[in-house]
CSV table of C-alpha atoms in Angstrom, one decimal:
chain,number,residue,atom,x,y,z
A,1,MET,CA,11.7,10.3,-5.6
A,2,ALA,CA,9.1,10.4,-8.3
A,3,ILE,CA,5.2,9.4,-7.5
A,4,ASP,CA,4.0,6.6,-9.5
A,5,TYR,CA,0.2,7.6,-10.4
A,6,LYS,CA,-0.2,4.9,-12.1
A,7,LEU,CA,0.8,2.2,-9.7
A,8,ILE,CA,-1.3,3.8,-6.9
A,9,GLY,CA,-4.3,3.7,-9.2
A,10,SER,CA,-3.8,0.5,-10.3
A,11,ARG,CA,-4.0,-0.3,-6.3
A,12,ILE,CA,-7.2,2.0,-5.9
A,13,HIS,CA,-8.3,-0.7,-8.7
A,14,LYS,CA,-7.3,-3.9,-6.8
A,15,ALA,CA,-8.6,-2.5,-3.5
A,16,ARG,CA,-12.0,-1.7,-5.0
A,17,LYS,CA,-12.5,-4.9,-7.3
A,18,ASP,CA,-11.7,-6.5,-3.9
A,19,LYS,CA,-14.5,-5.0,-2.4
A,20,ASN,CA,-16.6,-5.7,-4.9
A,21,ILE,CA,-17.2,-1.6,-5.3
A,22,THR,CA,-17.7,-0.4,-8.4
A,23,GLN,CA,-16.7,2.8,-9.4
A,24,GLU,CA,-20.2,4.5,-9.5
A,25,VAL,CA,-20.4,3.9,-5.7
A,26,LEU,CA,-16.7,4.7,-4.8
A,27,ALA,CA,-17.7,7.7,-6.8
A,28,GLU,CA,-20.9,8.7,-4.8
A,29,LYS,CA,-19.1,8.5,-1.3
A,30,LEU,CA,-16.2,10.4,-2.4
A,31,ASP,CA,-18.5,13.0,-3.7
A,32,VAL,CA,-16.2,12.7,-7.4
A,33,SER,CA,-17.4,12.0,-10.9
A,34,VAL,CA,-16.6,8.3,-11.8
A,35,ALA,CA,-14.7,9.9,-15.1
A,36,PHE,CA,-12.1,11.2,-12.3
A,37,LEU,CA,-12.1,8.2,-10.4
A,38,SER,CA,-11.5,6.3,-13.4
A,39,ARG,CA,-8.3,8.8,-14.5
A,40,VAL,CA,-7.2,8.2,-11.1
A,41,GLU,CA,-7.3,4.6,-11.3
A,42,ARG,CA,-5.8,4.3,-14.6
A,43,GLY,CA,-2.9,6.9,-13.0
A,44,SER,CA,-3.4,9.4,-15.9
A,45,THR,CA,-4.6,12.3,-13.3
A,46,GLU,CA,-2.8,13.4,-9.7
A,47,ILE,CA,-4.3,12.3,-6.4
A,48,ASN,CA,-4.0,14.2,-3.1
A,49,LEU,CA,-3.3,12.6,0.2
A,50,LYS,CA,-6.6,13.6,1.6
A,51,ARG,CA,-8.5,11.9,-0.8
A,52,VAL,CA,-6.2,8.8,-1.0
A,53,ALA,CA,-7.0,8.5,3.3
A,54,GLN,CA,-10.4,9.0,2.1
A,55,ILE,CA,-10.0,6.0,-0.4
A,56,CYS,CA,-8.6,4.5,1.9
A,57,GLU,CA,-11.3,4.6,4.3
A,58,ILE,CA,-14.1,3.6,2.1
A,59,LEU,CA,-12.1,0.3,1.4
A,60,ASN,CA,-10.4,-0.7,4.4
A,61,VAL,CA,-7.1,-0.6,3.4
A,62,THR,CA,-4.0,1.3,4.5
A,63,GLU,CA,-1.9,4.4,3.3
A,64,GLY,CA,0.8,2.5,3.4
A,65,TYR,CA,-0.5,-0.1,1.0
A,66,ILE,CA,-2.1,2.1,-1.8
A,67,LEU,CA,1.0,4.5,-1.5
A,68,ASN,CA,4.0,1.7,-1.6
A,69,GLY,CA,2.4,-1.7,-1.6
A,70,THR,CA,3.2,-2.7,1.6
A,71,SER,CA,0.9,-3.1,4.9
A,72,SER,CA,2.0,-3.3,8.5
A,73,THR,CA,-1.2,-5.6,9.0
A,74,SER,CA,0.0,-8.1,5.8
A,75,LYS,CA,2.0,-11.2,6.9
A,76,SER,CA,4.9,-10.5,4.4
A,77,TYR,CA,5.2,-7.0,5.4
A,78,LEU,CA,8.8,-6.2,5.1
A,79,ASP,CA,9.9,-9.9,3.9
A,80,ASN,CA,11.2,-8.2,0.6
A,81,ASP,CA,13.6,-5.2,2.9
A,82,PHE,CA,14.7,-8.1,5.4
A,83,SER,CA,15.5,-10.5,2.9
A,84,VAL,CA,17.8,-7.5,1.1
A,85,LEU,CA,19.5,-6.6,4.6
A,86,LEU,CA,20.5,-10.2,5.9
A,87,LYS,CA,22.3,-10.9,1.8
A,88,ASN,CA,24.5,-8.2,2.4
A,89,CYS,CA,25.3,-9.1,6.3
A,90,PRO,CA,28.5,-10.8,7.1
A,91,PRO,CA,27.8,-13.9,9.3
A,92,GLU,CA,28.8,-12.8,12.2
A,93,LYS,CA,26.6,-9.7,12.3
A,94,LEU,CA,23.5,-12.5,11.2
A,95,LYS,CA,23.7,-14.3,14.4
A,96,LEU,CA,23.6,-11.1,16.2
A,97,ILE,CA,20.4,-9.8,14.0
A,98,TYR,CA,19.1,-12.9,14.7
A,99,ASP,CA,19.5,-12.8,18.7
A,100,VAL,CA,18.0,-9.7,18.9
A,101,ALA,CA,14.9,-10.7,16.3
A,102,VAL,CA,14.6,-13.9,19.2
A,103,VAL,CA,14.3,-11.8,22.2
A,104,ILE,CA,12.2,-9.2,20.5
A,105,ALA,CA,9.6,-12.0,19.2
A,106,ASN,CA,9.5,-14.0,22.8
A,107,SER,CA,8.9,-10.2,24.9
């Protein structure tokens, strides 16, 4: 699986904008140049996991969101995954999956 740095950068950009933080402020908190942060947000440079974790802490987002666009705290977490899974299941298995989900949800 190839790492899509453009997508990661766009998520960082969106999270930064959502928090109303400028590139200058985020770069200062990360102790990096604004030029470096700009390249990260454009996806034209690679970013390591340590730096991703720092960004996530500052922006108060999960690493999962930045790296793959999902967050376990999101209401739509795994919606697409479940949809694909259920579309490919035979009817008899759908009932079993439903019954198990009800038990788990009610416990």
